[in-house]
mmCIF file of C-alpha atoms in Angstrom:
data_model
loop_
_atom_site.group_PDB
_atom_site.id
_atom_site.type_symbol
_atom_site.label_atom_id
_atom_site.label_comp_id
_atom_site.label_asym_id
_atom_site.label_seq_id
_atom_site.Cartn_x
_atom_site.Cartn_y
_atom_site.Cartn_z
ATOM 1 C CA MET A 1455 13.891 -8.489 -21.640
ATOM 2 C CA GLN A 1456 15.437 -5.286 -20.326
ATOM 3 C CA ALA A 1457 18.452 -5.730 -22.630
ATOM 4 C CA VAL A 1458 16.187 -6.126 -25.693
ATOM 5 C CA LEU A 1459 14.133 -3.123 -24.641
ATOM 6 C CA ALA A 1460 17.305 -1.042 -24.207
ATOM 7 C CA LEU A 1461 18.425 -1.920 -27.751
ATOM 8 C CA LEU A 1462 15.004 -1.024 -29.195
ATOM 9 C CA SER A 1463 14.544 2.133 -27.117
ATOM 10 C CA ASP A 1464 15.865 4.402 -29.909
ATOM 11 C CA ASN A 1465 12.731 3.785 -32.036
ATOM 12 C CA GLU A 1466 14.941 2.629 -34.958
ATOM 13 C CA PHE A 1467 14.712 -0.668 -36.859
ATOM 14 C CA HIS A 1468 17.000 -3.478 -35.658
ATOM 15 C CA SER A 1469 17.283 -6.802 -37.478
ATOM 16 C CA GLY A 1470 16.860 -10.044 -35.561
ATOM 17 C CA GLU A 1471 20.435 -10.887 -36.540
ATOM 18 C CA ALA A 1472 21.789 -7.604 -35.124
ATOM 19 C CA LEU A 1473 19.793 -7.994 -31.910
ATOM 20 C CA GLY A 1474 21.019 -11.559 -31.521
ATOM 21 C CA ALA A 1475 24.649 -10.501 -32.052
ATOM 22 C CA ALA A 1476 24.333 -7.682 -29.489
ATOM 23 C CA LEU A 1477 22.772 -10.010 -26.927
ATOM 24 C CA GLY A 1478 24.898 -13.056 -27.708
ATOM 25 C CA VAL A 1479 21.874 -15.242 -28.469
ATOM 26 C CA THR A 1480 20.258 -16.845 -31.533
ATOM 27 C CA ARG A 1481 17.619 -15.142 -33.688
ATOM 28 C CA ALA A 1482 15.111 -17.681 -32.353
ATOM 29 C CA ALA A 1483 15.943 -16.601 -28.794
ATOM 30 C CA VAL A 1484 15.497 -12.948 -29.810
ATOM 31 C CA TRP A 1485 12.062 -13.770 -31.262
ATOM 32 C CA LYS A 1486 11.057 -15.435 -27.971
ATOM 33 C CA LYS A 1487 12.135 -12.384 -25.982
ATOM 34 C CA LEU A 1488 10.169 -10.074 -28.282
ATOM 35 C CA LYS A 1489 7.078 -12.264 -27.898
ATOM 36 C CA LYS A 1490 7.501 -12.117 -24.111
ATOM 37 C CA LEU A 1491 7.658 -8.304 -24.286
ATOM 38 C CA GLU A 1492 4.447 -8.265 -26.331
ATOM 39 C CA SER A 1493 2.771 -10.557 -23.806
ATOM 40 C CA ILE A 1494 3.329 -7.974 -21.035
ATOM 41 C CA GLY A 1495 1.971 -5.063 -23.062
ATOM 42 C CA VAL A 1496 4.924 -3.756 -25.123
ATOM 43 C CA THR A 1497 4.013 -3.120 -28.777
ATOM 44 C CA VAL A 1498 6.779 -4.228 -31.148
ATOM 45 C CA HIS A 1499 6.486 -3.448 -34.877
ATOM 46 C CA SER A 1500 7.918 -6.077 -37.209
ATOM 47 C CA VAL A 1501 8.647 -5.268 -40.883
ATOM 48 C CA LYS A 1502 10.029 -7.952 -43.173
ATOM 49 C CA GLY A 1503 13.500 -7.065 -44.453
ATOM 50 C CA ARG A 1504 13.919 -4.214 -41.931
ATOM 51 C CA GLY A 1505 13.541 -5.839 -38.527
ATOM 52 C CA TYR A 1506 11.896 -4.757 -35.307
ATOM 53 C CA ARG A 1507 11.219 -1.429 -33.638
ATOM 54 C CA LEU A 1508 9.092 0.209 -30.973
ATOM 55 C CA PRO A 1509 6.313 2.613 -32.070
ATOM 56 C CA SER A 1510 7.942 5.470 -30.134
ATOM 57 C CA PRO A 1511 11.223 6.115 -28.280
ATOM 58 C CA LEU A 1512 11.529 4.732 -24.769
ATOM 59 C CA GLU A 1513 13.527 6.014 -21.821
ATOM 60 C CA LEU A 1514 14.685 3.368 -19.364
ATOM 61 C CA LEU A 1515 15.613 4.339 -15.814
ATOM 62 C CA SER A 1516 19.328 4.603 -15.123
ATOM 63 C CA GLU A 1517 21.347 5.180 -11.958
ATOM 64 C CA ASP A 1518 23.802 7.371 -13.905
ATOM 65 C CA ALA A 1519 20.953 9.574 -15.182
ATOM 66 C CA LEU A 1520 19.412 9.814 -11.707
ATOM 67 C CA ARG A 1521 22.752 10.886 -10.194
ATOM 68 C CA GLU A 1522 23.307 13.396 -13.022
ATOM 69 C CA ASN A 1523 19.901 14.874 -12.170
ATOM 70 C CA GLY A 1524 20.915 15.376 -8.551
ATOM 71 C CA VAL A 1525 19.925 12.307 -6.512
ATOM 72 C CA PRO A 1526 22.315 12.585 -3.520
ATOM 73 C CA ASP A 1527 25.100 10.026 -3.155
ATOM 74 C CA ASP A 1528 23.848 9.022 0.301
ATOM 75 C CA VAL A 1529 20.552 7.777 -1.193
ATOM 76 C CA GLY A 1530 20.922 4.156 -2.290
ATOM 77 C CA ILE A 1531 19.464 3.369 -5.724
ATOM 78 C CA ARG A 1532 18.036 -0.064 -6.562
ATOM 79 C CA LEU A 1533 16.657 -0.394 -10.103
ATOM 80 C CA ALA A 1534 15.190 -3.516 -11.701
ATOM 81 C CA PHE A 1535 13.208 -4.394 -14.788
ATOM 82 C CA GLU A 1536 10.365 -6.110 -12.975
ATOM 83 C CA THR A 1537 9.156 -6.769 -9.464
ATOM 84 C CA GLN A 1538 5.903 -7.607 -7.710
ATOM 85 C CA SER A 1539 5.996 -4.519 -5.471
ATOM 86 C CA THR A 1540 8.645 -1.878 -4.821
ATOM 87 C CA ASN A 1541 7.194 -1.403 -1.320
ATOM 88 C CA GLY A 1542 7.644 -5.125 -0.761
ATOM 89 C CA ASP A 1543 11.253 -4.913 -1.944
ATOM 90 C CA ALA A 1544 11.876 -1.982 0.402
ATOM 91 C CA LYS A 1545 10.421 -3.937 3.349
ATOM 92 C CA GLN A 1546 12.716 -6.873 2.610
ATOM 93 C CA TYR A 1547 15.692 -4.499 2.353
ATOM 94 C CA ILE A 1548 14.842 -2.941 5.736
ATOM 95 C CA ALA A 1549 14.445 -6.412 7.307
ATOM 96 C CA GLN A 1550 18.001 -7.185 6.202
ATOM 97 C CA GLY A 1551 19.240 -4.173 8.182
ATOM 98 C CA GLN A 1552 20.677 -2.342 5.182
ATOM 99 C CA SER A 1553 21.386 1.388 5.199
ATOM 100 C CA LEU A 1554 18.783 4.063 4.463
ATOM 101 C CA PRO A 1555 17.649 6.192 2.721
ATOM 102 C CA VAL A 1556 17.089 4.072 -0.373
ATOM 103 C CA LEU A 1557 15.128 4.363 -3.617
ATOM 104 C CA PHE A 1558 13.565 1.330 -5.330
ATOM 105 C CA SER A 1559 12.145 1.700 -8.835
ATOM 106 C CA VAL A 1560 11.251 -0.609 -11.707
ATOM 107 C CA GLU A 1561 10.134 -0.581 -15.330
ATOM 108 C CA ARG A 1562 7.235 -2.934 -14.549
ATOM 109 C CA GLN A 1563 5.415 -3.700 -11.311
ATOM 110 C CA THR A 1564 3.223 -6.811 -11.438
ATOM 111 C CA HIS A 1565 1.370 -6.659 -8.104
ATOM 112 C CA GLY A 1566 1.416 -3.016 -7.108
ATOM 113 C CA LYS A 1567 -1.293 -1.826 -4.780
ATOM 114 C CA GLY A 1568 -2.906 1.427 -3.848
ATOM 115 C CA ARG A 1569 -4.990 2.358 -0.834
ATOM 116 C CA ARG A 1570 -7.407 -0.253 0.496
ATOM 117 C CA GLY A 1571 -5.674 -3.018 -1.454
ATOM 118 C CA ARG A 1572 -6.589 -1.697 -4.906
ATOM 119 C CA GLN A 1573 -4.491 -2.897 -7.845
ATOM 120 C CA TRP A 1574 -2.122 -0.238 -9.220
ATOM 121 C CA GLU A 1575 -1.099 -0.547 -12.889
ATOM 122 C CA SER A 1576 2.363 0.629 -13.981
ATOM 123 C CA GLY A 1577 2.699 -0.499 -17.611
ATOM 124 C CA VAL A 1578 6.190 -1.264 -18.962
ATOM 125 C CA ALA A 1579 8.766 1.567 -18.942
ATOM 126 C CA LYS A 1580 5.880 4.036 -19.307
ATOM 127 C CA ASN A 1581 5.118 5.376 -15.861
ATOM 128 C CA ILE A 1582 7.005 5.992 -12.630
ATOM 129 C CA THR A 1583 6.620 3.422 -9.868
ATOM 130 C CA PHE A 1584 8.923 3.740 -6.894
ATOM 131 C CA SER A 1585 9.374 3.422 -3.150
ATOM 132 C CA PHE A 1586 11.513 5.703 -1.011
ATOM 133 C CA ALA A 1587 12.508 4.495 2.462
ATOM 134 C CA TRP A 1588 13.772 6.623 5.374
ATOM 135 C CA ARG A 1589 14.719 5.862 8.970
ATOM 136 C CA PHE A 1590 13.290 8.017 11.777
ATOM 137 C CA ASP A 1591 14.854 7.584 15.224
ATOM 138 C CA ASN A 1592 12.205 9.463 17.238
ATOM 139 C CA GLY A 1593 9.342 6.983 17.074
ATOM 140 C CA PRO A 1594 6.160 6.768 14.961
ATOM 141 C CA SER A 1595 4.576 9.995 16.280
ATOM 142 C CA VAL A 1596 7.115 12.124 14.393
ATOM 143 C CA ILE A 1597 5.755 11.022 11.002
ATOM 144 C CA GLU A 1598 2.122 12.077 11.553
ATOM 145 C CA GLY A 1599 0.903 13.630 8.293
ATOM 146 C CA LEU A 1600 3.935 12.506 6.269
ATOM 147 C CA SER A 1601 1.836 11.067 3.412
ATOM 148 C CA LEU A 1602 0.174 14.476 2.965
ATOM 149 C CA ALA A 1603 3.569 16.200 2.894
ATOM 150 C CA ALA A 1604 4.625 13.679 0.224
ATOM 151 C CA GLY A 1605 1.614 14.877 -1.780
ATOM 152 C CA VAL A 1606 2.944 18.448 -1.563
ATOM 153 C CA ALA A 1607 6.304 17.175 -2.851
ATOM 154 C CA VAL A 1608 4.611 15.544 -5.870
ATOM 155 C CA ALA A 1609 2.513 18.654 -6.592
ATOM 156 C CA ARG A 1610 5.639 20.837 -6.543
ATOM 157 C CA VAL A 1611 7.418 18.595 -9.046
ATOM 158 C CA LEU A 1612 4.354 18.559 -11.327
ATOM 159 C CA LYS A 1613 4.319 22.368 -11.341
ATOM 160 C CA LYS A 1614 8.055 22.412 -12.089
ATOM 161 C CA ILE A 1615 7.643 20.266 -15.220
ATOM 162 C CA GLY A 1616 4.773 22.357 -16.567
ATOM 163 C CA ILE A 1617 1.491 21.104 -15.041
ATOM 164 C CA PRO A 1618 -0.134 24.417 -14.024
ATOM 165 C CA ASN A 1619 -2.866 23.214 -11.672
ATOM 166 C CA PRO A 1620 -2.064 20.077 -9.684
ATOM 167 C CA GLY A 1621 -4.499 19.389 -6.850
ATOM 168 C CA LEU A 1622 -4.456 17.262 -3.704
ATOM 169 C CA LYS A 1623 -7.466 15.245 -2.572
ATOM 170 C CA TRP A 1624 -7.324 14.128 1.054
ATOM 171 C CA PRO A 1625 -5.706 11.941 2.094
ATOM 172 C CA ASN A 1626 -3.269 11.047 -0.652
ATOM 173 C CA ASP A 1627 -4.460 11.407 -4.254
ATOM 174 C CA VAL A 1628 -2.819 13.865 -6.627
ATOM 175 C CA GLN A 1629 -5.155 15.158 -9.330
ATOM 176 C CA VAL A 1630 -5.203 17.399 -12.376
ATOM 177 C CA ASP A 1631 -8.596 18.932 -13.208
ATOM 178 C CA GLY A 1632 -10.358 16.321 -11.076
ATOM 179 C CA GLN A 1633 -8.555 13.382 -12.702
ATOM 180 C CA LYS A 1634 -6.136 11.220 -10.724
ATOM 181 C CA ILE A 1635 -2.519 11.368 -11.907
ATOM 182 C CA CYS A 1636 -0.688 9.972 -8.888
ATOM 183 C CA GLY A 1637 -1.288 7.825 -5.816
ATOM 184 C CA ILE A 1638 0.722 7.672 -2.605
ATOM 185 C CA LEU A 1639 0.857 4.739 -0.181
ATOM 186 C CA LEU A 1640 2.772 5.077 3.076
ATOM 187 C CA GLU A 1641 3.841 1.989 5.013
ATOM 188 C CA MET A 1642 5.635 1.877 8.342
ATOM 189 C CA VAL A 1643 8.010 -0.685 9.820
ATOM 190 C CA ALA A 1644 8.424 0.239 13.504
ATOM 191 C CA ASP A 1645 10.786 -1.307 16.043
ATOM 192 C CA GLN A 1646 10.562 0.399 19.465
ATOM 193 C CA ASP A 1647 11.803 3.982 18.956
ATOM 194 C CA VAL A 1648 13.142 3.354 15.443
ATOM 195 C CA CYS A 1649 10.598 3.865 12.686
ATOM 196 C CA HIS A 1650 11.288 2.948 9.059
ATOM 197 C CA VAL A 1651 8.897 4.577 6.613
ATOM 198 C CA ILE A 1652 8.307 3.516 3.015
ATOM 199 C CA ILE A 1653 6.705 6.108 0.729
ATOM 200 C CA GLY A 1654 5.303 4.325 -2.325
ATOM 201 C CA ILE A 1655 4.388 6.517 -5.293
ATOM 202 C CA GLY A 1656 2.815 5.690 -8.653
ATOM 203 C CA LEU A 1657 2.800 8.562 -11.157
ATOM 204 C CA ASN A 1658 1.028 8.310 -14.523
ATOM 205 C CA VAL A 1659 3.469 9.419 -17.222
ATOM 206 C CA GLU A 1660 2.041 7.592 -20.248
ATOM 207 C CA MET A 1661 -0.918 5.324 -19.606
ATOM 208 C CA ASP A 1662 -2.180 2.668 -22.005
ATOM 209 C CA SER A 1663 -5.966 3.002 -22.035
ATOM 210 C CA ALA A 1664 -6.357 -0.621 -23.185
ATOM 211 C CA PHE A 1665 -5.040 -1.757 -19.813
ATOM 212 C CA MET A 1666 -7.076 0.691 -17.712
ATOM 213 C CA THR A 1667 -10.596 -0.675 -18.188
ATOM 214 C CA HIS A 1668 -10.913 -1.814 -14.548
ATOM 215 C CA ILE A 1669 -10.125 1.610 -13.026
ATOM 216 C CA ASP A 1670 -13.231 3.057 -11.398
ATOM 217 C CA GLN A 1671 -12.292 6.748 -11.358
ATOM 218 C CA PRO A 1672 -11.256 9.432 -13.886
ATOM 219 C CA TRP A 1673 -7.491 9.429 -14.578
ATOM 220 C CA THR A 1674 -4.959 11.366 -16.624
ATOM 221 C CA ASP A 1675 -1.247 11.295 -17.421
ATOM 222 C CA LEU A 1676 1.636 13.671 -18.121
ATOM 223 C CA VAL A 1677 2.025 12.878 -21.833
ATOM 224 C CA SER A 1678 -1.549 13.970 -22.588
ATOM 225 C CA ARG A 1679 -1.028 17.276 -20.735
ATOM 226 C CA LEU A 1680 2.465 18.359 -21.780
ATOM 227 C CA LYS A 1681 3.718 19.504 -25.190
ATOM 228 C CA SER A 1682 6.685 17.131 -25.134
ATOM 229 C CA ARG A 1683 7.375 13.774 -23.486
ATOM 230 C CA PRO A 1684 8.967 14.386 -20.069
ATOM 231 C CA SER A 1685 12.088 12.531 -18.922
ATOM 232 C CA ARG A 1686 11.239 9.785 -16.435
ATOM 233 C CA ASN A 1687 14.766 9.977 -14.986
ATOM 234 C CA PHE A 1688 14.447 13.741 -14.438
ATOM 235 C CA ILE A 1689 11.033 13.421 -12.772
ATOM 236 C CA LEU A 1690 12.124 10.532 -10.528
ATOM 237 C CA ALA A 1691 15.237 12.462 -9.491
ATOM 238 C CA GLU A 1692 13.171 15.580 -8.681
ATOM 239 C CA LEU A 1693 10.669 13.546 -6.651
ATOM 240 C CA THR A 1694 13.495 11.866 -4.730
ATOM 241 C CA LYS A 1695 15.136 15.200 -3.885
ATOM 242 C CA GLU A 1696 11.800 16.598 -2.698
ATOM 243 C CA LEU A 1697 11.180 13.545 -0.485
ATOM 244 C CA VAL A 1698 14.665 13.857 1.044
ATOM 245 C CA ALA A 1699 13.845 17.464 1.973
ATOM 246 C CA VAL A 1700 10.425 16.472 3.374
ATOM 247 C CA CYS A 1701 11.858 13.660 5.518
ATOM 248 C CA LYS A 1702 14.617 15.907 6.879
ATOM 249 C CA LEU A 1703 12.007 18.454 8.006
ATOM 250 C CA PHE A 1704 9.968 15.745 9.746
ATOM 251 C CA GLU A 1705 13.144 14.337 11.301
ATOM 252 C CA ASP A 1706 13.963 17.784 12.704
ATOM 253 C CA GLY A 1707 10.541 17.979 14.356
ATOM 254 C CA HIS A 1708 8.861 20.475 12.000
ATOM 255 C CA GLY A 1709 6.320 17.886 10.904
ATOM 256 C CA MET A 1710 2.997 18.443 9.186
ATOM 257 C CA LYS A 1711 2.459 21.895 10.657
ATOM 258 C CA HIS A 1712 5.248 23.094 8.306
ATOM 259 C CA PHE A 1713 3.273 21.771 5.317
ATOM 260 C CA GLN A 1714 -0.291 22.565 6.442
ATOM 261 C CA HIS A 1715 -0.707 25.785 4.463
ATOM 262 C CA GLN A 1716 1.238 24.451 1.470
ATOM 263 C CA TRP A 1717 -1.063 21.422 1.333
ATOM 264 C CA GLN A 1718 -4.184 23.582 1.614
ATOM 265 C CA ALA A 1719 -3.012 25.674 -1.354
ATOM 266 C CA TYR A 1720 -3.547 22.546 -3.498
ATOM 267 C CA ASP A 1721 -6.691 21.289 -1.670
ATOM 268 C CA VAL A 1722 -9.377 20.349 -4.231
ATOM 269 C CA LEU A 1723 -12.025 19.613 -1.579
ATOM 270 C CA PHE A 1724 -11.925 22.887 0.384
ATOM 271 C CA ASN A 1725 -15.450 24.291 0.965
ATOM 272 C CA GLN A 1726 -16.928 21.392 -1.027
ATOM 273 C CA ALA A 1727 -19.828 19.274 0.198
ATOM 274 C CA VAL A 1728 -18.356 15.810 0.767
ATOM 275 C CA THR A 1729 -19.380 12.341 1.893
ATOM 276 C CA VAL A 1730 -16.848 10.628 4.127
ATOM 277 C CA SER A 1731 -17.196 6.828 4.254
ATOM 278 C CA SER A 1732 -15.521 4.510 6.716
ATOM 279 C CA VAL A 1733 -16.063 0.831 7.483
ATOM 280 C CA SER A 1734 -18.653 1.619 10.135
ATOM 281 C CA GLN A 1735 -20.401 4.818 8.978
ATOM 282 C CA GLN A 1736 -20.987 7.584 6.458
ATOM 283 C CA ARG A 1737 -20.772 11.264 7.318
ATOM 284 C CA GLN A 1738 -21.707 14.296 5.263
ATOM 285 C CA GLY A 1739 -20.519 17.837 5.628
ATOM 286 C CA VAL A 1740 -18.308 20.552 4.153
ATOM 287 C CA ALA A 1741 -14.540 20.040 3.864
ATOM 288 C CA LYS A 1742 -12.602 22.773 5.695
ATOM 289 C CA GLY A 1743 -9.000 21.820 4.980
ATOM 290 C CA ILE A 1744 -6.678 20.015 7.391
ATOM 291 C CA ASP A 1745 -5.318 20.573 10.879
ATOM 292 C CA GLN A 1746 -1.653 20.637 11.907
ATOM 293 C CA LYS A 1747 -1.569 16.843 12.142
ATOM 294 C CA GLY A 1748 -3.010 16.322 8.661
ATOM 295 C CA ALA A 1749 -6.521 15.311 9.777
ATOM 296 C CA LEU A 1750 -9.425 16.279 7.522
ATOM 297 C CA LEU A 1751 -11.576 19.037 9.000
ATOM 298 C CA LEU A 1752 -15.262 18.379 8.344
ATOM 299 C CA GLU A 1753 -18.008 20.854 9.199
ATOM 300 C CA GLU A 1754 -21.169 19.021 10.256
ATOM 301 C CA SER A 1755 -24.217 20.998 11.395
ATOM 302 C CA GLY A 1756 -22.088 24.010 12.307
ATOM 303 C CA GLU A 1757 -19.482 21.964 14.209
ATOM 304 C CA VAL A 1758 -16.001 21.182 12.852
ATOM 305 C CA VAL A 1759 -14.618 17.701 13.570
ATOM 306 C CA ALA A 1760 -11.173 16.284 12.752
ATOM 307 C CA LEU A 1761 -11.160 12.958 10.881
ATOM 308 C CA HIS A 1762 -7.973 10.928 10.731
ATOM 309 C CA GLY A 1763 -6.871 8.417 8.068
ATOM 310 C CA GLY A 1764 -7.427 4.729 7.982
ATOM 311 C CA GLU A 1765 -10.207 3.179 5.951
ATOM 312 C CA ILE A 1766 -11.807 6.454 4.925
ATOM 313 C CA SER A 1767 -12.748 7.558 1.437
ATOM 314 C CA VAL A 1768 -13.989 11.009 0.563
ATOM 315 C CA ARG A 1769 -16.271 11.912 -2.324
ATOM 316 C CA ARG A 1770 -17.689 15.212 -3.428
ATOM 317 C CA GLY A 1771 -21.359 15.602 -2.657
#
């Protein structure tokens, strides 16, 4: 399917005969592949006598393009058309003892998940779904607050490509004008003092509203907020470079305290009345930013308490 998509990505008409010749298959086999693409959400226009084309140009991810945009040579790149979960692929890669850092990304993720086991939709060659894995040799304590620092990295890239007002909602949602544009899921694989961390990120580049009916919160994407369609390869390369810099700072012991004020500059909850829900209780108070470890500071009845992650969700009011 990736090969067919690559041929159609120019938004021009291609006859079934030409597609078959390029792929070395029959026209009937081409038709089956196109039907399979349609079944996973790709719109293919068919015009008798002219052939097939996509409604708009498509940019597939490419290792060459990522390297040209500055992804360092010491970061492994693993690209695929489809996978269940890039975090799952990264875990398997780590279990095999292969070298880090590494970047996993795909055109379509079938069983992606967000916080608290929520389904995360990626579409097909529309959005950016990736996992970045890094090895820390100083034990799990060194990565305290890393998911928040990853949020700062995403916010910086969004500003760079022309989003003027990205915001961060504790602990790990990236928003624009109160609408979610990106989610971050951090997973850890620890073995004594060695700690492997997988930073999973899903960024909305071009969402298909027909597939988003089950999402229970306001969302937005880059295409609806920028004048021109951004390059997925450029954005993924910029995010990767930012995450390399973040992980190096944590590795050197600077940790979340280095990012505390940067994170608070994007904080959408600061001085807002919030309800904090966990499995066992609900608390209400006023959000007062974060501490040096990345914990949420909540003012309750004149007293400020630090709330750490886990199964906590925060809502305004």
